[in-house]
Short mmCIF file of N, CA and C and ligand atoms in Angstrom, two decimals:
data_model
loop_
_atom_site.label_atom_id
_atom_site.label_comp_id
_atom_site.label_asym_id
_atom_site.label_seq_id
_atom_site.Cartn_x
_atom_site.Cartn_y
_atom_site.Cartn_z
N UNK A 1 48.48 62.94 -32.09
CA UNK A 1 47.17 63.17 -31.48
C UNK A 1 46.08 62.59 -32.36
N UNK A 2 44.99 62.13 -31.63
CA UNK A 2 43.68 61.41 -32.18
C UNK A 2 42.86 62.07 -31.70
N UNK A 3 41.42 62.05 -32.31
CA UNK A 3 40.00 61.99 -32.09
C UNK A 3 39.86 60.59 -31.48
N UNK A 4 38.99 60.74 -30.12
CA UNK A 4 38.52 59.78 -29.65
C UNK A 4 37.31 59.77 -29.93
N UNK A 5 36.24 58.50 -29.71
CA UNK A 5 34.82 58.20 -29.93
C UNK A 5 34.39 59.01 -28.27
N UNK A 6 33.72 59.72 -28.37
CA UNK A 6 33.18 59.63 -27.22
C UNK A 6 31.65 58.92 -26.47
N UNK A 7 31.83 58.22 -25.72
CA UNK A 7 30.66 57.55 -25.04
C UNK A 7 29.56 58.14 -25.17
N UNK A 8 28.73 57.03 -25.30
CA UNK A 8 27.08 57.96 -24.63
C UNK A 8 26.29 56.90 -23.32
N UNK A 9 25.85 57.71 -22.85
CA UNK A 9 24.93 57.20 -21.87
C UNK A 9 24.39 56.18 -22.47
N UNK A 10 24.85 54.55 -21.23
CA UNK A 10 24.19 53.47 -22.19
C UNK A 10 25.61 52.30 -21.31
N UNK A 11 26.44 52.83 -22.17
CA UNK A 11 27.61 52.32 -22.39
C UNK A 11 28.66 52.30 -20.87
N UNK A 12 28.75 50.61 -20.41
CA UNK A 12 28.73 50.19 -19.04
C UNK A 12 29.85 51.12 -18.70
N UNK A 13 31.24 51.50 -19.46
CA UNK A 13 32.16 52.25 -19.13
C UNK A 13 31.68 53.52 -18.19
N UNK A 14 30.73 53.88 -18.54
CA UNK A 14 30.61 55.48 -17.94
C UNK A 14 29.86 55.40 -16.47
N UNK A 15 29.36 54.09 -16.28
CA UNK A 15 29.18 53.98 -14.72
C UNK A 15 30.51 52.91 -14.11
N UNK A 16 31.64 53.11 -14.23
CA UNK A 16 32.33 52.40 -13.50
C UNK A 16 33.18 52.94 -12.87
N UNK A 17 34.01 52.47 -11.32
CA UNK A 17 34.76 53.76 -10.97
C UNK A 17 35.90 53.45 -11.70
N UNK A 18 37.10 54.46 -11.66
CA UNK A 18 38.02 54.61 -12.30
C UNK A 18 39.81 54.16 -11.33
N UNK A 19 40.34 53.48 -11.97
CA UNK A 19 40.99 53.51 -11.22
C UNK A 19 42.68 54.47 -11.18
N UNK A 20 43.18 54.69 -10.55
CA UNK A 20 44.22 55.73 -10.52
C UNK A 20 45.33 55.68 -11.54
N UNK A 21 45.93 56.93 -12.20
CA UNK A 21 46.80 56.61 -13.00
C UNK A 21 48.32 56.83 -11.71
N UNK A 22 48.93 55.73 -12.58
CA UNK A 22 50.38 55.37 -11.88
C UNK A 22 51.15 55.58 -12.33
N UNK A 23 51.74 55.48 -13.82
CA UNK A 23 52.25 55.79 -14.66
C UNK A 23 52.49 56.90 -15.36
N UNK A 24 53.00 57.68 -15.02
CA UNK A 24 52.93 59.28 -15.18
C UNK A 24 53.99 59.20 -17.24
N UNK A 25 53.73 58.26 -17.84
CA UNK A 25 54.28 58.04 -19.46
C UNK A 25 53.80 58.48 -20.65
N UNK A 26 54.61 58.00 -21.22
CA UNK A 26 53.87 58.64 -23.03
C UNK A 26 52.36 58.35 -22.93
N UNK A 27 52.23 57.27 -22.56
CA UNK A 27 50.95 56.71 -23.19
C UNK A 27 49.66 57.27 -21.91
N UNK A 28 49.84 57.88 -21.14
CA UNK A 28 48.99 59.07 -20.60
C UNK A 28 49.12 60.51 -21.39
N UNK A 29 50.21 61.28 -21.61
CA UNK A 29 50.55 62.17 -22.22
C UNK A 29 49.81 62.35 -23.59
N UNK A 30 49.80 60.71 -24.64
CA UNK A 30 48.78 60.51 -25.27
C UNK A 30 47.43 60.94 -25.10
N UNK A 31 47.15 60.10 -23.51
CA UNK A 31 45.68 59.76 -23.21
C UNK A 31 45.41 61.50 -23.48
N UNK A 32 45.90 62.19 -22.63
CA UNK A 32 45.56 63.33 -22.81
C UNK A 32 45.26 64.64 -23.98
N UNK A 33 46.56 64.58 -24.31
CA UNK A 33 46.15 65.00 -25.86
C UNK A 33 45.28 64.55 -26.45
N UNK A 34 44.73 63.53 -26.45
CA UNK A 34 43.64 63.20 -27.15
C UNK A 34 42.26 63.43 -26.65
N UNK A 35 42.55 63.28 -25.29
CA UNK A 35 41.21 64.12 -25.07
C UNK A 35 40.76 65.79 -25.08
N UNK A 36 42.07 66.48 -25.06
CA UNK A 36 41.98 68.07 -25.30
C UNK A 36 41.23 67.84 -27.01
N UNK A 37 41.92 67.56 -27.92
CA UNK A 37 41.56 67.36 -29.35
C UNK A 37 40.14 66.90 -29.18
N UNK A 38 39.93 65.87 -28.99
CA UNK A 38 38.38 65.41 -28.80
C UNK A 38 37.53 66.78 -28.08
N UNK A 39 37.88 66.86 -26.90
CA UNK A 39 36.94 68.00 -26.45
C UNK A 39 37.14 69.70 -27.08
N UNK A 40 38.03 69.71 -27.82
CA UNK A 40 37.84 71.02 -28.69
C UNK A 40 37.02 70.48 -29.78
N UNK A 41 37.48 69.53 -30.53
CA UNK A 41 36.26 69.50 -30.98
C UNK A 41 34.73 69.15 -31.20
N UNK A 42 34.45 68.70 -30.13
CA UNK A 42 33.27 68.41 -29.60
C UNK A 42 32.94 69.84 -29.24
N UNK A 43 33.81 70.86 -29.04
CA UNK A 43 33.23 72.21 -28.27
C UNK A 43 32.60 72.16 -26.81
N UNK A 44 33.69 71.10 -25.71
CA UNK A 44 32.74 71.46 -24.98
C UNK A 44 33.83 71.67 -23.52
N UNK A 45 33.29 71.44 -22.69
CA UNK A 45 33.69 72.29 -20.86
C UNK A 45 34.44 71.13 -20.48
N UNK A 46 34.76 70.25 -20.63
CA UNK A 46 34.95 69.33 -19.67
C UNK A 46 35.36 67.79 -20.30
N UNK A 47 36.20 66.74 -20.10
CA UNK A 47 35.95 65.83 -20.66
C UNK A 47 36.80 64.51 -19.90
N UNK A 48 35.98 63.20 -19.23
CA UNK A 48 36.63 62.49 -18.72
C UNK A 48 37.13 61.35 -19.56
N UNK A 49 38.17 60.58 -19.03
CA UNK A 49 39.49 59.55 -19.60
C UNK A 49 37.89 58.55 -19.72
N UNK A 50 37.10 57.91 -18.80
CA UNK A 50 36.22 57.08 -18.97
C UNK A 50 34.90 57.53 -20.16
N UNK A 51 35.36 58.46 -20.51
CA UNK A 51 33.86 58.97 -21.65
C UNK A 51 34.75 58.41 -22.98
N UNK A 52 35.89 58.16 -22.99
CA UNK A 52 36.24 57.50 -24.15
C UNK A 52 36.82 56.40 -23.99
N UNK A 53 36.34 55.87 -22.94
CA UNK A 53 36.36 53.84 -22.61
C UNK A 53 37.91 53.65 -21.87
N UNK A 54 38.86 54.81 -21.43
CA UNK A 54 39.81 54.81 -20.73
C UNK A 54 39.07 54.88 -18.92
N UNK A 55 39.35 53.93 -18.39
CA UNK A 55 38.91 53.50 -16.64
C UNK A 55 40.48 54.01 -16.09
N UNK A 56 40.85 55.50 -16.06
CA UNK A 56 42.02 55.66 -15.41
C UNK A 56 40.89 57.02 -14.82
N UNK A 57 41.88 58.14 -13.53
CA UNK A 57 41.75 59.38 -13.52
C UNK A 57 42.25 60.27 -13.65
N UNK A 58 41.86 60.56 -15.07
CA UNK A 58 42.11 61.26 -15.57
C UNK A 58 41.00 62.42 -16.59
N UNK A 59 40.88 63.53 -15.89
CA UNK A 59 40.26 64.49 -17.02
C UNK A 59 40.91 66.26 -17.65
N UNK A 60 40.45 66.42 -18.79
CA UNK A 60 40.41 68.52 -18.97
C UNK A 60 39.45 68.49 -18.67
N UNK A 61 39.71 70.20 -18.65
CA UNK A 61 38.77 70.86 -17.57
C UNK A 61 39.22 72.67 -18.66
N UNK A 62 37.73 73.18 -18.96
CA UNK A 62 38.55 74.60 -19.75
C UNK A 62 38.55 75.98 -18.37
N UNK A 63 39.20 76.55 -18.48
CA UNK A 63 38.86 77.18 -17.21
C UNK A 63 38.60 78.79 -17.92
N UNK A 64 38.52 79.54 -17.17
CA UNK A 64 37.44 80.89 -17.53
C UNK A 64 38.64 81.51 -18.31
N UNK A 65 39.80 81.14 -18.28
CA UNK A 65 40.67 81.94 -19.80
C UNK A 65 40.67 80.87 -21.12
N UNK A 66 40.27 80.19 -21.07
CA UNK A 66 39.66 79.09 -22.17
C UNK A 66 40.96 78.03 -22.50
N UNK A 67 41.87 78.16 -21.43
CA UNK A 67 42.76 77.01 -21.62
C UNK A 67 42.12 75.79 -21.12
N UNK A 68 42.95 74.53 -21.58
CA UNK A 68 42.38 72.93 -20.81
C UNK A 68 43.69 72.77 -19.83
N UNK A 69 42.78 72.82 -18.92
CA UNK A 69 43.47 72.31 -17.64
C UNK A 69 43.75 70.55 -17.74
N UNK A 70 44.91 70.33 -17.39
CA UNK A 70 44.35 68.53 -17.18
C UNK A 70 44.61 68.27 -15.77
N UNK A 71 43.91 67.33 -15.74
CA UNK A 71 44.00 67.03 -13.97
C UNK A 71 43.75 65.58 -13.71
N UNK A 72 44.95 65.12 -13.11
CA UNK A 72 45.32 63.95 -13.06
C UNK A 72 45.03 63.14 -11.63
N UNK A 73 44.32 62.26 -11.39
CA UNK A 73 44.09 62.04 -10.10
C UNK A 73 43.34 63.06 -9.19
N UNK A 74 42.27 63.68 -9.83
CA UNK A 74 41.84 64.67 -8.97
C UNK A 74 41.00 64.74 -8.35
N UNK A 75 41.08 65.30 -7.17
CA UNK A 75 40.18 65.12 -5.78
C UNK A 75 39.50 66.94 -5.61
N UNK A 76 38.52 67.00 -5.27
CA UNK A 76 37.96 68.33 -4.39
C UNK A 76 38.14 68.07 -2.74
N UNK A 77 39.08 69.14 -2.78
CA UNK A 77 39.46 69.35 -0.99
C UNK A 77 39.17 70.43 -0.23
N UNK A 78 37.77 70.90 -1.19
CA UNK A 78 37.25 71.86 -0.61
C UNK A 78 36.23 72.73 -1.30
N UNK A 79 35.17 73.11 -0.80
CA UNK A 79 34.20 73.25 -1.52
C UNK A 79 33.21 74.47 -1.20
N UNK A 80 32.73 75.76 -1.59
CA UNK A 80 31.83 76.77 -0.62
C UNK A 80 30.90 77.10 -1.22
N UNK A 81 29.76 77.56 -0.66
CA UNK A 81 28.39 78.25 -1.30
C UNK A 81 28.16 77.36 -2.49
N UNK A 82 26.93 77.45 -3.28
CA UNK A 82 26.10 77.09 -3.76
C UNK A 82 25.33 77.66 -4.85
N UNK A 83 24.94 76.75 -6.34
CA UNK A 83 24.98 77.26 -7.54
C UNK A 83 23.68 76.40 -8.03
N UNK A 84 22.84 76.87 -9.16
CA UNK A 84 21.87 75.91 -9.53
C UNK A 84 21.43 76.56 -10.93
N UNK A 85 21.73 75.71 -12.02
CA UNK A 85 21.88 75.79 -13.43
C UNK A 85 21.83 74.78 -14.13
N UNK A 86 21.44 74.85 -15.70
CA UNK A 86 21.55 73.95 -16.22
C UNK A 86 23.02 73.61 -16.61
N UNK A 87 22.83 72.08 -17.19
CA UNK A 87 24.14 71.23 -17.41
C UNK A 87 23.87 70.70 -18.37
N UNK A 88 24.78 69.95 -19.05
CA UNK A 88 24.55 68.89 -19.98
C UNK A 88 25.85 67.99 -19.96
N UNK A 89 26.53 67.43 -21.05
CA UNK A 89 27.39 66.31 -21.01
C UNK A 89 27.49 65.45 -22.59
N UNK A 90 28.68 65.54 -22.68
CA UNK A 90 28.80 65.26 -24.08
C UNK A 90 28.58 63.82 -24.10
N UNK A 91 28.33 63.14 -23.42
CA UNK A 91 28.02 61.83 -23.21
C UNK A 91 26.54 61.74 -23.04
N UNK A 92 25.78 62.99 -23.12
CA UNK A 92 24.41 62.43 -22.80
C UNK A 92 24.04 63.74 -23.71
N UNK A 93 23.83 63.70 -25.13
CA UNK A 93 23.98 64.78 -26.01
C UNK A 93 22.71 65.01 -26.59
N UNK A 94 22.03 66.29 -26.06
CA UNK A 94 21.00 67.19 -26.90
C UNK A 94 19.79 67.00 -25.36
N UNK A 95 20.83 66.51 -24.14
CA UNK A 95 19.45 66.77 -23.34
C UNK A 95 20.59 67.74 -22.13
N UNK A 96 19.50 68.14 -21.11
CA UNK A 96 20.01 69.10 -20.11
C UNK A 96 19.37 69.17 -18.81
N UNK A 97 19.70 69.61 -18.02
CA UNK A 97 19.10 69.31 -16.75
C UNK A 97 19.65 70.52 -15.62
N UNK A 98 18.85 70.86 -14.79
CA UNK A 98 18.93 71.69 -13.44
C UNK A 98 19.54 71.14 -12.48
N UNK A 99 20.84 71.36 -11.99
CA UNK A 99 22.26 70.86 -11.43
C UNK A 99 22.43 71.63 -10.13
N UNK A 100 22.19 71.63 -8.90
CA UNK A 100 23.21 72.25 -7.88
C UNK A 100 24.55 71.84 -7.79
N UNK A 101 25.37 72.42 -7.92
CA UNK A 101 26.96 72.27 -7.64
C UNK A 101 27.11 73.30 -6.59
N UNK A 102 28.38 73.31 -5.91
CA UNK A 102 29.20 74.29 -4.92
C UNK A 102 29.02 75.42 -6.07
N UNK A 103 29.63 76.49 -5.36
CA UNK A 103 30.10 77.72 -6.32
C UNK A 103 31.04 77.65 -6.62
N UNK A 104 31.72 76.90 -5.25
CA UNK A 104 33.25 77.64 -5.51
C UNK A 104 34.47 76.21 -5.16
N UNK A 105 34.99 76.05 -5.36
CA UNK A 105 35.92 74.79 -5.73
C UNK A 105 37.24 74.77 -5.66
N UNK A 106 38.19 74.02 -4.41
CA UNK A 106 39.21 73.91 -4.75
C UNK A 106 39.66 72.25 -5.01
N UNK A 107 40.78 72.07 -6.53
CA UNK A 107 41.13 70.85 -6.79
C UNK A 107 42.18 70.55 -6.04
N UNK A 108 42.94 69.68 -6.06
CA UNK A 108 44.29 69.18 -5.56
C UNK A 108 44.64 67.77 -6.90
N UNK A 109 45.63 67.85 -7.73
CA UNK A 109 45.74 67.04 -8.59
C UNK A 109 47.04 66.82 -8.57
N UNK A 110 47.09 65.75 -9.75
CA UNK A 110 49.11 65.51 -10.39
C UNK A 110 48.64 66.20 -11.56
N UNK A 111 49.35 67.33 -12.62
CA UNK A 111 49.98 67.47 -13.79
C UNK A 111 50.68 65.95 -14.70
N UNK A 112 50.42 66.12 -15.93
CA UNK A 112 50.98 64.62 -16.44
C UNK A 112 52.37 64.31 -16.23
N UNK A 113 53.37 64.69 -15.28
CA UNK A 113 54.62 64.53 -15.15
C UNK A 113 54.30 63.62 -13.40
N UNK A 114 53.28 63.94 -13.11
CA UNK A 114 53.15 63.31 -11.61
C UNK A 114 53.50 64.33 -10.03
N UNK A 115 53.49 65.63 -10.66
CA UNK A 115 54.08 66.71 -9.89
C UNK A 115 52.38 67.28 -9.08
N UNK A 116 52.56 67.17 -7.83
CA UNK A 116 51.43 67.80 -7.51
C UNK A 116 50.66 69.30 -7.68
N UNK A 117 49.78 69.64 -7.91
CA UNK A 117 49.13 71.29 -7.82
C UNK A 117 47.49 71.15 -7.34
N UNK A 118 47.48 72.16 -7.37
CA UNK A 118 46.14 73.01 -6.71
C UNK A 118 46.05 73.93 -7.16
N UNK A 119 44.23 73.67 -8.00
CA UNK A 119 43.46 74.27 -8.30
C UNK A 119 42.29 75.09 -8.03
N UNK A 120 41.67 76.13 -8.39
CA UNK A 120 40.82 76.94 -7.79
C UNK A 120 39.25 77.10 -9.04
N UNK A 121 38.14 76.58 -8.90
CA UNK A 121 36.94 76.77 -9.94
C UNK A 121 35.68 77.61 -9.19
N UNK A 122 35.44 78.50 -9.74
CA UNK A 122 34.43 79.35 -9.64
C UNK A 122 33.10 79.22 -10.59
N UNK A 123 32.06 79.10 -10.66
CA UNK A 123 30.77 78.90 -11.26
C UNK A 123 31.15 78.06 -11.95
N UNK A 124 31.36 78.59 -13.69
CA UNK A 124 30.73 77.52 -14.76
C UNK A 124 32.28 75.89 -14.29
N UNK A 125 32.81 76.99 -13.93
CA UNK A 125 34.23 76.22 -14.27
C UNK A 125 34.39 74.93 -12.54
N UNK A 126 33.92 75.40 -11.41
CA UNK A 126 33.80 74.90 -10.18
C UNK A 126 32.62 73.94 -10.58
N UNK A 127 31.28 74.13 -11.40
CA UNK A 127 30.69 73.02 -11.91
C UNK A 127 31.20 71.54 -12.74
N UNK A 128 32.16 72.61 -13.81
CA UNK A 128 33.02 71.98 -14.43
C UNK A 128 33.58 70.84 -13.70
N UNK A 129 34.45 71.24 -12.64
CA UNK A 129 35.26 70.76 -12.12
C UNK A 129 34.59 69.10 -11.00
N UNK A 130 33.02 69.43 -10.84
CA UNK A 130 32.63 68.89 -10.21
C UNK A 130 31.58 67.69 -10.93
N UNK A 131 32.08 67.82 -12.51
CA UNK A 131 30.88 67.04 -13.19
C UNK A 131 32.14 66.12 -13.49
N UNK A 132 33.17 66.75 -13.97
CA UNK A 132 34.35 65.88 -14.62
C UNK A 132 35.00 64.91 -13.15
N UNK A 133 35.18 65.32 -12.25
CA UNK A 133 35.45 64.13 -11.47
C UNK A 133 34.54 62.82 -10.68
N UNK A 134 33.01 63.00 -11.05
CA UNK A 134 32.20 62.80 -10.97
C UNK A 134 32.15 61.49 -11.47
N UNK A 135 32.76 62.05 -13.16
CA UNK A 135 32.48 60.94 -14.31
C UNK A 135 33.68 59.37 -13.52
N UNK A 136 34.28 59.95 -12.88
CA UNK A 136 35.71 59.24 -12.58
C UNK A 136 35.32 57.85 -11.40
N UNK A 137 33.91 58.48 -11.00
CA UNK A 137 33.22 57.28 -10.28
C UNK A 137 32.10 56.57 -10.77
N UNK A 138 32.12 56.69 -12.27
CA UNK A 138 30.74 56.36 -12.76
C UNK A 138 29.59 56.96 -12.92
N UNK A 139 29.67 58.06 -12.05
CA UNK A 139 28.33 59.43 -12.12
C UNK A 139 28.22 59.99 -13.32
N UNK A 140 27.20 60.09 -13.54
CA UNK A 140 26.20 61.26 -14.68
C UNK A 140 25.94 62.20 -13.80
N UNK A 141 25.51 63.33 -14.38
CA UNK A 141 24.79 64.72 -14.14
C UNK A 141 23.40 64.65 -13.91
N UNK A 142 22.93 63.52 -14.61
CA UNK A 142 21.38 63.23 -14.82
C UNK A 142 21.15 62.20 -13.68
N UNK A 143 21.69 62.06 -12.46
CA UNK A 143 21.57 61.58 -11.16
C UNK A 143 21.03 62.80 -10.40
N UNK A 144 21.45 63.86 -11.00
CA UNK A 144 21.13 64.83 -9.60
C UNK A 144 19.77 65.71 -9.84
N UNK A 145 19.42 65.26 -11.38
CA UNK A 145 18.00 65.96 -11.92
C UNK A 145 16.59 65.06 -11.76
N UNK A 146 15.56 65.87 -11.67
CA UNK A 146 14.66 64.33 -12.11
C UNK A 146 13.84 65.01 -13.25
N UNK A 147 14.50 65.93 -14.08
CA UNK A 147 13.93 66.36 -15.39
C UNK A 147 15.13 66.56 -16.62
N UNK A 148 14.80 65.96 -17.64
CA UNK A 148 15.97 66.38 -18.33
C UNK A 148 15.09 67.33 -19.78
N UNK A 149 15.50 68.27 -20.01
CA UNK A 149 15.30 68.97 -21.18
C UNK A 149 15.67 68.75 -22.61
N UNK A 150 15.08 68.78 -23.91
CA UNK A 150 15.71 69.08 -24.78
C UNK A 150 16.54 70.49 -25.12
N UNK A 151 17.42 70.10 -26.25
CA UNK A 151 18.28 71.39 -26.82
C UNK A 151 17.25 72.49 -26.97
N UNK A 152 15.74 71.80 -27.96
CA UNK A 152 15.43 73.07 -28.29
C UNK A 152 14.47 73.79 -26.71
N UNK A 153 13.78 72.73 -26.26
CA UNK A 153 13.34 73.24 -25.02
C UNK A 153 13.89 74.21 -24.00
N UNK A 154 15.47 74.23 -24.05
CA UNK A 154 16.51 75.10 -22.97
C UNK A 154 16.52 75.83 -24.30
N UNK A 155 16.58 75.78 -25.61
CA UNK A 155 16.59 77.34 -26.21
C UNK A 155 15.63 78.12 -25.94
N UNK A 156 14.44 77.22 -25.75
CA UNK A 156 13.13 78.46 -26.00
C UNK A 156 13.17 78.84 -24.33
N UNK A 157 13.75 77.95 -23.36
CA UNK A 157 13.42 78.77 -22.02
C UNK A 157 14.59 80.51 -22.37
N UNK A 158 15.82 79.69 -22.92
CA UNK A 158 16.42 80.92 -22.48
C UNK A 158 15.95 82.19 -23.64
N UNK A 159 15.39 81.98 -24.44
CA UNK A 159 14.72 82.70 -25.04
C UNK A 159 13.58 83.58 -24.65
N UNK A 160 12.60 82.59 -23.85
CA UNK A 160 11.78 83.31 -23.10
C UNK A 160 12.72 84.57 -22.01
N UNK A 161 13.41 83.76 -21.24
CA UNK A 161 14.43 84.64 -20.19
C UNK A 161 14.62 86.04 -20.57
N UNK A 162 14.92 85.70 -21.68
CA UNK A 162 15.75 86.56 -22.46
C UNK A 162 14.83 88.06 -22.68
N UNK A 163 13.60 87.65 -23.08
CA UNK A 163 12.67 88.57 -23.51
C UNK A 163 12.31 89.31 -22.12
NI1 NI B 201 30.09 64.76 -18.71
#
């Protein structure tokens, strides 16, 4: 297992679509592990194959028991009610933005063996689910805002909140 570089906004990789993995081999099994490692330690929700200059589909995903899901070829085949929160993206790092996503989310994917399943995301994780396949067509998060925040700016809102 490796640390990958991860992308930043800029960098032509992260608007391109992705094309399908076929090869269900080591060298996906790789791809992957390396992106769980990368996104633990980056600390963050989510992380696509194209945020580290891989054009396959492929992303993790942490889900509300804090495992990484991986999800291979994954599509939303279904989608209900409605959510509006901030976001961010390790590819576009120290800014944030006000996001509608679904609430509620079902995936349909391959596992890295090529075996089909279906998945189920609720709030942070149904956002999750809907930013990371997103990335798989070239989308940012910062398409769906027309304000983006700083780190410390979303501290002091939720600070204010808070009070
Ligand atoms: Ni992202």
């Amino acid at each position: 297992m490796a640390l990958r570089t991860i992308l930043t906004d800029g960098d032509p990789a992260l608007h391109k679509a992705c094309r399908p993995v076929t090869n269900f081999d080591q060298r996906l099994h790789d791809l992957l592990d390396d992106l769980k490692e990368t996104l633990a330690n980056a600390n963050g929700a989510g992380l696509a194959a194209p945020q580290v200059g891989i054009l396959r589909r492929a992303v993790v995903v942490v889900d509300v028991e804090d495992n990484m899901l991986e999800l291979v070829n994954p599509e939303i085949i279904s989608q209900e009610g409605e959510q509006e929160g901030f976001e961010g993206c390790l590819s576009v790092p120290g800014r944030w933005g006000v996001v509608k996503r679904p609430l509620k989310v079902r995936v349909r994917a391959q596992d890295r063996d090529g075996n089909f399943f279906e998945a189920e995301g609720e709030e942070i994780v149904a956002r999750c689910f809907c930013h990371e396949i997103e990335h798989l067509d070239g989308h940012l998060f910062t398409e769906h805002t027309d304000r983006l925040y700083t780190t410390e700016e979303l501290d002091q809102m939720m600070e204010e909140q808070g009070e």
